[in-house]
Coordinates of C-alpha atoms in Angstrom, one line a residue:
Chain A
M138 CA 20.1 25.9 -16.8
R139 CA 19.5 23.2 -14.0
D140 CA 17.9 26.0 -11.9
S141 CA 14.8 26.5 -14.3
L142 CA 11.4 25.5 -13.3
D143 CA 10.9 23.2 -16.4
D144 CA 14.5 21.9 -15.7
Q145 CA 13.6 20.5 -12.4
L146 CA 10.3 19.0 -13.4
D147 CA 12.1 17.4 -16.1
A148 CA 15.2 16.2 -13.7
L149 CA 12.1 14.9 -11.1
D150 CA 10.4 12.9 -14.4
A151 CA 13.7 11.4 -15.1
D152 CA 14.8 10.3 -11.4
L153 CA 11.2 8.9 -11.5
V154 CA 11.3 7.1 -14.9
A155 CA 15.5 5.8 -13.4
M156 CA 13.2 4.4 -10.2
T157 CA 11.0 2.4 -12.2
T158 CA 13.2 0.7 -13.8
A159 CA 15.3 0.2 -10.6
V160 CA 11.8 -1.2 -9.4
R161 CA 11.2 -3.6 -12.2
F162 CA 15.1 -4.9 -12.3
S163 CA 14.3 -5.8 -8.3
L164 CA 10.7 -7.5 -9.1
A165 CA 12.6 -9.5 -12.0
R166 CA 15.4 -10.6 -9.7
A167 CA 12.8 -11.5 -7.1
S168 CA 10.9 -13.9 -9.7
A169 CA 13.9 -15.2 -10.6
A170 CA 14.6 -16.0 -6.9
L171 CA 11.2 -17.4 -6.6
L172 CA 11.0 -19.2 -10.1
E173 CA 14.3 -20.2 -10.7
G174 CA 15.9 -21.0 -7.5
D175 CA 18.1 -17.6 -8.3
I176 CA 19.3 -17.3 -4.7
E177 CA 22.3 -14.4 -5.4
A178 CA 19.2 -12.7 -7.4
G179 CA 17.0 -12.8 -4.4
E180 CA 19.5 -11.6 -1.9
L181 CA 20.3 -8.6 -4.4
V182 CA 16.9 -7.5 -4.1
I183 CA 16.5 -7.6 -0.2
S184 CA 19.9 -5.5 0.4
G185 CA 19.3 -3.3 -2.7
D186 CA 15.9 -2.4 -1.3
T187 CA 18.2 0.5 0.6
V188 CA 18.9 2.1 -2.7
I189 CA 15.2 2.5 -3.7
D190 CA 13.9 3.6 -0.1
A191 CA 16.5 6.2 -0.8
A192 CA 15.7 7.3 -4.7
R193 CA 12.2 7.6 -3.1
E194 CA 13.4 10.0 -0.6
S195 CA 15.8 12.0 -3.3
C196 CA 12.4 12.2 -5.2
E197 CA 10.7 13.7 -2.4
A198 CA 13.5 16.2 -1.7
D199 CA 13.5 17.6 -4.9
A200 CA 9.8 17.6 -5.4
F201 CA 10.0 19.7 -2.1
S202 CA 12.8 21.9 -3.2
L203 CA 11.0 22.3 -6.4
L204 CA 7.9 23.5 -4.2
A205 CA 9.9 25.8 -1.3
T206 CA 11.5 27.5 -4.4
Q207 CA 9.9 28.0 -7.6
Q208 CA 6.4 27.8 -6.0
P209 CA 5.0 26.6 -9.0
V210 CA 0.8 26.5 -9.8
A211 CA -1.7 25.0 -11.8
S212 CA -0.3 22.4 -13.9
D213 CA 3.2 22.3 -12.7
L214 CA 2.0 22.1 -8.9
R215 CA -0.1 19.2 -9.9
R216 CA 2.9 17.3 -11.7
V217 CA 5.0 17.9 -8.5
V218 CA 2.8 16.4 -6.0
A219 CA 1.6 13.7 -8.7
G220 CA 5.8 12.9 -8.4
I221 CA 5.7 12.6 -4.8
R222 CA 2.8 10.0 -4.9
I223 CA 4.1 8.2 -7.8
A224 CA 7.7 7.9 -5.8
G225 CA 5.7 6.5 -2.9
D226 CA 4.0 3.9 -5.2
L227 CA 7.1 2.6 -6.8
E228 CA 8.8 2.5 -3.4
R229 CA 6.1 0.3 -2.4
I230 CA 6.7 -1.9 -5.5
G231 CA 10.4 -2.2 -4.5
D232 CA 8.7 -3.4 -0.9
L233 CA 6.4 -6.1 -2.6
A234 CA 9.6 -7.3 -4.5
V235 CA 11.4 -8.0 -1.2
H236 CA 8.5 -9.9 0.1
V237 CA 8.5 -12.2 -3.4
A238 CA 12.4 -12.4 -2.5
K239 CA 11.9 -13.2 1.1
L240 CA 9.6 -15.8 0.6
A241 CA 12.0 -17.8 -1.9
R242 CA 14.6 -17.3 0.6
M243 CA 12.2 -18.8 3.2
R244 CA 11.4 -22.1 1.6
A245 CA 15.1 -22.4 -0.4
P246 CA 16.5 -24.8 -1.2
E247 CA 13.1 -26.3 -1.7
P248 CA 10.9 -24.1 -4.2
A249 CA 8.5 -22.0 -2.9
V250 CA 6.2 -22.8 -6.0
P251 CA 5.6 -26.6 -6.9
E252 CA 5.9 -27.5 -10.0
T253 CA 1.8 -27.4 -11.0
A254 CA 1.6 -23.8 -9.6
R255 CA 5.0 -22.6 -11.6
V256 CA 2.8 -21.5 -15.1
M257 CA 0.2 -19.7 -13.2
V258 CA 2.7 -17.6 -11.1
A259 CA 5.4 -17.1 -14.2
Q260 CA 2.4 -15.7 -15.7
M261 CA 2.1 -13.0 -12.9
A262 CA 5.7 -12.2 -12.4
S263 CA 5.9 -11.6 -16.1
V264 CA 2.7 -9.4 -16.6
A265 CA 3.2 -7.5 -13.6
E266 CA 7.0 -6.7 -15.1
G267 CA 5.4 -5.7 -18.2
M268 CA 3.3 -3.4 -16.1
L269 CA 6.1 -1.7 -14.8
E270 CA 7.7 -1.5 -18.5
S271 CA 4.6 0.3 -19.4
V272 CA 5.3 2.5 -16.4
A273 CA 8.8 3.7 -17.4
I274 CA 7.3 4.7 -21.1
V275 CA 3.9 6.5 -19.4
L276 CA 6.5 8.5 -17.4
G277 CA 9.1 9.1 -19.9
T278 CA 6.5 10.1 -22.7
H279 CA 3.2 10.9 -20.9
D280 CA 1.7 8.7 -23.3
L281 CA -1.8 8.3 -22.5
D282 CA -2.6 5.4 -24.9
A283 CA 0.3 3.7 -22.9
A284 CA -1.3 4.6 -19.8
V285 CA -5.1 3.1 -21.0
A286 CA -3.2 0.1 -22.3
L287 CA -1.9 -0.5 -18.6
L288 CA -5.4 -1.0 -17.7
T289 CA -6.0 -4.4 -20.0
Q290 CA -2.7 -5.2 -18.6
D291 CA -4.0 -5.0 -15.1
D292 CA -7.2 -6.3 -16.0
E293 CA -5.1 -9.7 -17.6
L294 CA -3.4 -9.8 -13.9
D295 CA -6.4 -9.5 -11.9
G296 CA -7.9 -12.8 -14.2
L297 CA -4.6 -14.2 -13.5
Y298 CA -5.2 -13.6 -9.8
R299 CA -8.9 -14.9 -9.5
S300 CA -8.1 -17.7 -11.5
T301 CA -5.1 -18.9 -8.8
F302 CA -7.4 -18.5 -6.1
R303 CA -9.7 -20.8 -7.7
R304 CA -7.2 -23.6 -8.4
L305 CA -5.8 -23.3 -4.8
L306 CA -9.3 -23.3 -3.3
S307 CA -10.5 -26.5 -5.6
D308 CA -11.0 -30.0 -4.3
Q309 CA -7.9 -31.0 -6.7
W310 CA -5.5 -28.6 -5.0
P311 CA -2.4 -31.2 -4.7
H312 CA -0.4 -29.4 -1.8
G313 CA -0.7 -29.0 1.7
V314 CA -1.6 -25.8 3.7
E315 CA 1.7 -24.0 3.6
T316 CA 2.4 -24.0 -0.2
A317 CA -1.5 -23.0 -0.7
V318 CA -1.1 -20.1 1.7
D319 CA 2.7 -19.2 0.1
I320 CA 1.1 -19.1 -3.5
A321 CA -1.6 -16.8 -1.9
L322 CA 0.7 -14.6 -0.8
L323 CA 2.6 -14.1 -3.9
A324 CA -0.5 -13.8 -6.2
R325 CA -1.4 -11.1 -3.5
Y326 CA 1.7 -9.3 -3.9
Y327 CA 1.9 -9.3 -8.0
E328 CA -1.9 -8.1 -7.8
R329 CA -0.7 -4.7 -5.7
T330 CA 2.2 -4.4 -7.8
G331 CA -0.6 -4.2 -10.6
D332 CA -2.8 -1.7 -8.6
H333 CA 0.3 0.6 -7.7
A334 CA 1.1 0.5 -11.4
V335 CA -1.9 1.7 -12.6
S336 CA -2.3 4.2 -9.9
I337 CA 0.7 6.1 -11.4
A338 CA -1.0 5.6 -14.8
R339 CA -3.9 7.5 -13.5
R340 CA -2.0 10.1 -11.9
I341 CA -0.2 10.6 -14.9
V342 CA -3.3 11.0 -17.2
Y343 CA -5.0 13.2 -14.7
Q344 CA -2.0 15.6 -14.7
V345 CA -2.0 15.7 -18.7
T346 CA -5.7 16.1 -18.6
G347 CA -6.7 17.5 -15.8
E348 CA -9.2 14.4 -15.2
V349 CA -9.8 11.5 -13.2
P350 CA -9.0 9.1 -15.4
L351 CA -10.4 5.1 -16.6
G352 CA -13.1 4.1 -14.2
Chain B
M255 CA -9.7 34.3 9.2
R256 CA -10.2 31.1 7.0
D257 CA -8.0 32.2 4.9
S258 CA -4.8 32.5 6.8
L259 CA -2.1 30.1 6.3
D260 CA -2.6 29.0 9.8
D261 CA -6.0 28.5 9.4
Q262 CA -6.0 26.4 6.6
L263 CA -3.2 24.3 7.9
D264 CA -5.3 23.6 11.2
A265 CA -8.5 22.8 9.0
L266 CA -6.4 20.5 6.6
D267 CA -5.0 18.8 10.1
A268 CA -9.1 18.7 11.2
D269 CA -10.0 16.7 7.9
L270 CA -7.1 14.4 8.7
V271 CA -8.4 13.6 12.2
A272 CA -12.0 12.9 11.1
M273 CA -10.9 11.1 8.0
T274 CA -8.5 8.7 10.6
T275 CA -12.1 8.3 12.6
A276 CA -14.1 7.4 9.8
V277 CA -11.7 4.8 8.8
R278 CA -11.4 3.7 12.3
F279 CA -15.1 3.2 12.4
S280 CA -15.1 1.3 9.0
L281 CA -12.3 -1.1 10.5
A282 CA -14.3 -1.8 13.4
R283 CA -17.6 -2.4 11.5
A284 CA -15.4 -5.1 8.7
S285 CA -14.4 -6.5 12.2
A286 CA -17.7 -7.2 13.4
A287 CA -19.0 -8.5 10.1
L288 CA -15.8 -10.5 10.3
L289 CA -16.4 -12.1 14.2
E290 CA -20.2 -11.2 14.7
G291 CA -21.4 -12.3 11.6
D292 CA -22.7 -8.5 11.6
I293 CA -23.6 -8.6 8.0
E294 CA -25.2 -5.1 7.8
A295 CA -22.0 -3.4 9.0
G296 CA -20.1 -5.3 6.7
E297 CA -22.0 -3.4 3.8
L298 CA -21.9 -0.4 5.4
V299 CA -18.2 -1.1 5.0
I300 CA -18.6 -1.8 1.5
S301 CA -20.8 0.9 0.2
G302 CA -19.1 3.7 2.4
D303 CA -15.9 3.4 1.1
T304 CA -16.7 6.0 -1.3
V305 CA -16.9 8.1 1.4
I306 CA -13.5 7.6 2.7
D307 CA -12.0 8.0 -1.0
A308 CA -14.1 11.4 -1.1
A309 CA -12.7 12.4 2.3
R310 CA -8.7 11.8 0.4
E311 CA -9.5 14.0 -2.5
S312 CA -10.9 16.5 -0.5
C313 CA -7.5 16.5 2.0
E314 CA -5.6 16.5 -1.6
A315 CA -7.6 19.1 -2.8
D316 CA -7.2 21.2 0.2
A317 CA -3.7 20.9 0.2
F318 CA -3.2 21.7 -3.0
S319 CA -4.8 24.9 -3.3
L320 CA -3.3 25.5 0.2
L321 CA 0.3 25.1 -1.9
A322 CA -1.1 26.9 -5.1
T323 CA -2.2 30.4 -2.6
Q324 CA 0.0 30.3 0.6
Q325 CA 3.3 28.9 -1.0
P326 CA 4.4 27.9 2.1
V327 CA 7.9 27.2 3.0
A328 CA 10.1 25.1 5.5
S329 CA 8.0 23.6 8.4
D330 CA 4.7 24.5 6.8
L331 CA 5.5 23.2 3.7
R332 CA 6.7 19.7 5.3
R333 CA 3.2 19.9 7.0
V334 CA 1.4 20.1 3.9
V335 CA 3.2 17.5 2.1
A336 CA 3.2 15.0 4.7
G337 CA -0.8 15.9 4.9
I338 CA -1.2 14.5 1.4
R339 CA 0.6 11.2 2.2
I340 CA -1.4 10.7 5.4
A341 CA -4.7 11.2 3.2
G342 CA -3.2 8.6 1.4
D343 CA -2.3 6.2 4.1
L344 CA -5.5 6.6 5.5
E345 CA -7.5 5.6 2.2
R346 CA -5.4 2.4 1.9
I347 CA -6.4 1.6 5.9
G348 CA -10.0 1.9 4.2
D349 CA -9.4 0.0 1.2
L350 CA -7.9 -3.0 4.0
A351 CA -11.2 -2.7 6.2
V352 CA -13.6 -3.6 2.2
H353 CA -11.0 -6.0 2.1
V354 CA -11.9 -7.5 5.4
A355 CA -15.6 -6.8 5.2
K356 CA -15.8 -8.6 1.4
L357 CA -13.9 -11.7 2.7
A358 CA -16.7 -11.9 5.5
R359 CA -19.2 -11.4 3.1
M360 CA -18.0 -13.7 0.9
R361 CA -18.0 -16.7 3.3
A362 CA -21.5 -15.7 4.9
P363 CA -23.6 -17.3 6.5
E364 CA -20.6 -19.3 7.2
P365 CA -18.0 -17.3 9.5
A366 CA -15.0 -16.8 8.0
V367 CA -12.6 -17.3 11.1
P368 CA -13.3 -20.7 12.8
E369 CA -13.4 -20.7 16.6
T370 CA -10.5 -21.9 17.1
A371 CA -8.8 -19.0 15.3
R372 CA -11.3 -16.2 16.7
V373 CA -9.3 -15.0 19.9
M374 CA -6.2 -14.8 17.7
V375 CA -8.1 -12.8 14.8
A376 CA -10.0 -10.9 17.2
Q377 CA -6.6 -9.8 18.8
M378 CA -5.4 -8.7 15.9
A379 CA -8.5 -6.2 14.9
S380 CA -8.1 -5.0 18.2
V381 CA -4.9 -3.6 18.1
A382 CA -5.3 -2.6 14.8
E383 CA -8.2 -0.7 15.9
G384 CA -6.5 0.9 18.6
M385 CA -3.4 1.8 16.3
L386 CA -6.1 4.2 14.5
E387 CA -7.2 5.5 17.7
S388 CA -3.2 6.4 18.6
V389 CA -3.1 8.0 15.2
A390 CA -6.3 10.2 15.8
I391 CA -4.6 11.5 19.0
V392 CA -0.9 12.1 17.1
L393 CA -2.4 14.1 14.5
G394 CA -4.3 15.9 16.9
T395 CA -2.2 16.6 19.0
H396 CA 1.6 16.1 17.2
D397 CA 2.0 14.3 20.9
L398 CA 5.7 12.7 20.4
D399 CA 5.2 10.2 23.0
A400 CA 2.0 9.2 21.2
A401 CA 3.5 8.5 18.2
V402 CA 6.5 6.5 20.0
A403 CA 3.6 4.4 21.6
L404 CA 2.5 3.4 18.4
L405 CA 5.4 1.5 17.7
T406 CA 5.0 -0.7 20.6
Q407 CA 1.4 -1.2 19.6
D408 CA 2.8 -2.1 15.8
D409 CA 5.5 -4.9 17.5
E410 CA 2.4 -6.4 19.0
L411 CA 0.7 -6.5 16.2
D412 CA 3.5 -8.2 14.0
G413 CA 3.8 -10.5 17.0
L414 CA 0.2 -11.6 16.5
Y415 CA 0.6 -11.8 12.8
R416 CA 3.6 -14.2 12.7
S417 CA 2.2 -16.2 15.8
T418 CA -1.1 -16.7 13.2
F419 CA 1.2 -17.8 10.5
R420 CA 3.0 -20.3 13.2
R421 CA -0.6 -21.6 13.8
L422 CA -2.0 -22.0 10.2
L423 CA 1.5 -23.6 9.0
S424 CA 1.6 -26.1 12.3
D425 CA 0.7 -30.0 11.8
Q426 CA -1.9 -29.0 14.3
W427 CA -3.9 -26.7 12.0
P428 CA -7.5 -28.6 12.5
H429 CA -8.6 -26.7 9.3
G430 CA -8.6 -26.7 5.5
V431 CA -6.4 -24.6 2.9
E432 CA -9.4 -22.1 2.4
T433 CA -9.8 -21.4 6.1
A434 CA -6.2 -21.2 6.1
V435 CA -5.5 -18.7 3.0
D436 CA -8.7 -17.0 4.6
I437 CA -6.9 -16.2 7.8
A438 CA -3.8 -15.8 6.4
L439 CA -5.1 -13.1 4.2
L440 CA -6.6 -11.2 6.9
A441 CA -3.6 -11.2 9.2
R442 CA -2.1 -9.2 6.1
Y443 CA -4.8 -6.9 5.8
Y444 CA -4.4 -5.9 9.6
E445 CA -0.8 -6.1 10.1
R446 CA -0.5 -3.8 7.0
T447 CA -2.9 -1.2 8.7
G448 CA -0.8 -1.3 11.5
D449 CA 2.2 -0.3 9.0
H450 CA 0.2 2.1 7.7
A451 CA -0.5 3.9 11.2
V452 CA 3.4 3.4 11.9
S453 CA 3.9 5.4 8.6
I454 CA 1.6 8.3 9.5
A455 CA 3.4 8.5 12.9
R456 CA 6.8 8.3 11.1
R457 CA 5.6 11.4 9.2
I458 CA 4.4 13.4 12.3
V459 CA 7.5 12.8 13.7
Y460 CA 9.7 14.3 10.7
Q461 CA 7.2 17.3 10.7
V462 CA 7.4 18.2 14.4
T463 CA 11.3 17.2 14.5
G464 CA 12.9 17.4 11.2
E465 CA 14.4 14.2 11.8
V466 CA 13.6 10.9 10.2
P467 CA 12.3 8.8 13.3
L468 CA 11.9 5.4 15.0
G469 CA 14.1 2.8 13.3

């Protein structure tokens, strides 16, 4: 039964959902390393990235063999091509989690994020992680409402990104250049995570409706 | 004749080379806006990004129709799937050029890059642009030596990236937080451009040799 086109397509979707969960855990661990000084969690993120890379290769290989053996057309073909791109977005989110974990490690045992900026960064981390939960739902259910809700989450993340930069660049910024550069990069990593999540949601909407969605 | 598989594959490659050239011009213009205060060049980058986005969509549509109508297998299939991913990398380089141009615009009429950091940023811009020239050669010729040479260019770019951060974070940094954050982000945009160029080269090597290349 595993050989039918539908089964193979479902298996590809299931692999993408599993990969999303792995990437979400990775980002959560990286944020714990950053914000709670959980060094072990950070090391797991860095060493575990090869597993995420392998998952991406495996999704791509499955899609590839599906294209070669089943020669899907129309919406099935769209689904396979979307799967290849989505696996690429997820791998990239995994890389961003590694960046967060490495920044935490570079500053340890000092916290990379000073107390005054902690809430701001924690909010970005939390919204980004929530977006990955939504991505798993969108991938698993193809629920268009959940895909649209992701856009609202991304607006929130962009708002946090902008207010982080306003804080960094204000005259009241109480820390030095190094901390400012660290926080700017961290803000960018979380914001890029959100962009990749939105990109995945758009692909699912396109796959389901055939229309490029959401402005 | 345009309907044969080989012709369609060649047309896809030609579109990718053209897209690479467009992206290279875009990055060169963004760097001119940044380093020479060429405001008009910067505006062209920002307004012209829709053309690059459209080129990506067109490459993807061509690949898609090729998959649906020709049902390629083996190395031909690999080439089409690589084309889809490469168009995605090129679009992203276009986005990075827009980030550079917007940063230049945000600080205008003041230069975003102060005189003391100018050479450093100009070197990164120049290496990144050179990498895009190499990408066009690799895409057009499938020359493996050119693909490997891209790795050397990327090492140079990574070295410049690291030394930029050392400068920013040293006690001798003569500028404030805002300039440090700007330069850190700019360094990252150029470094990411290099990563995407390497990613394209790897895909071409994989496509030609069937092996994942280059460490």
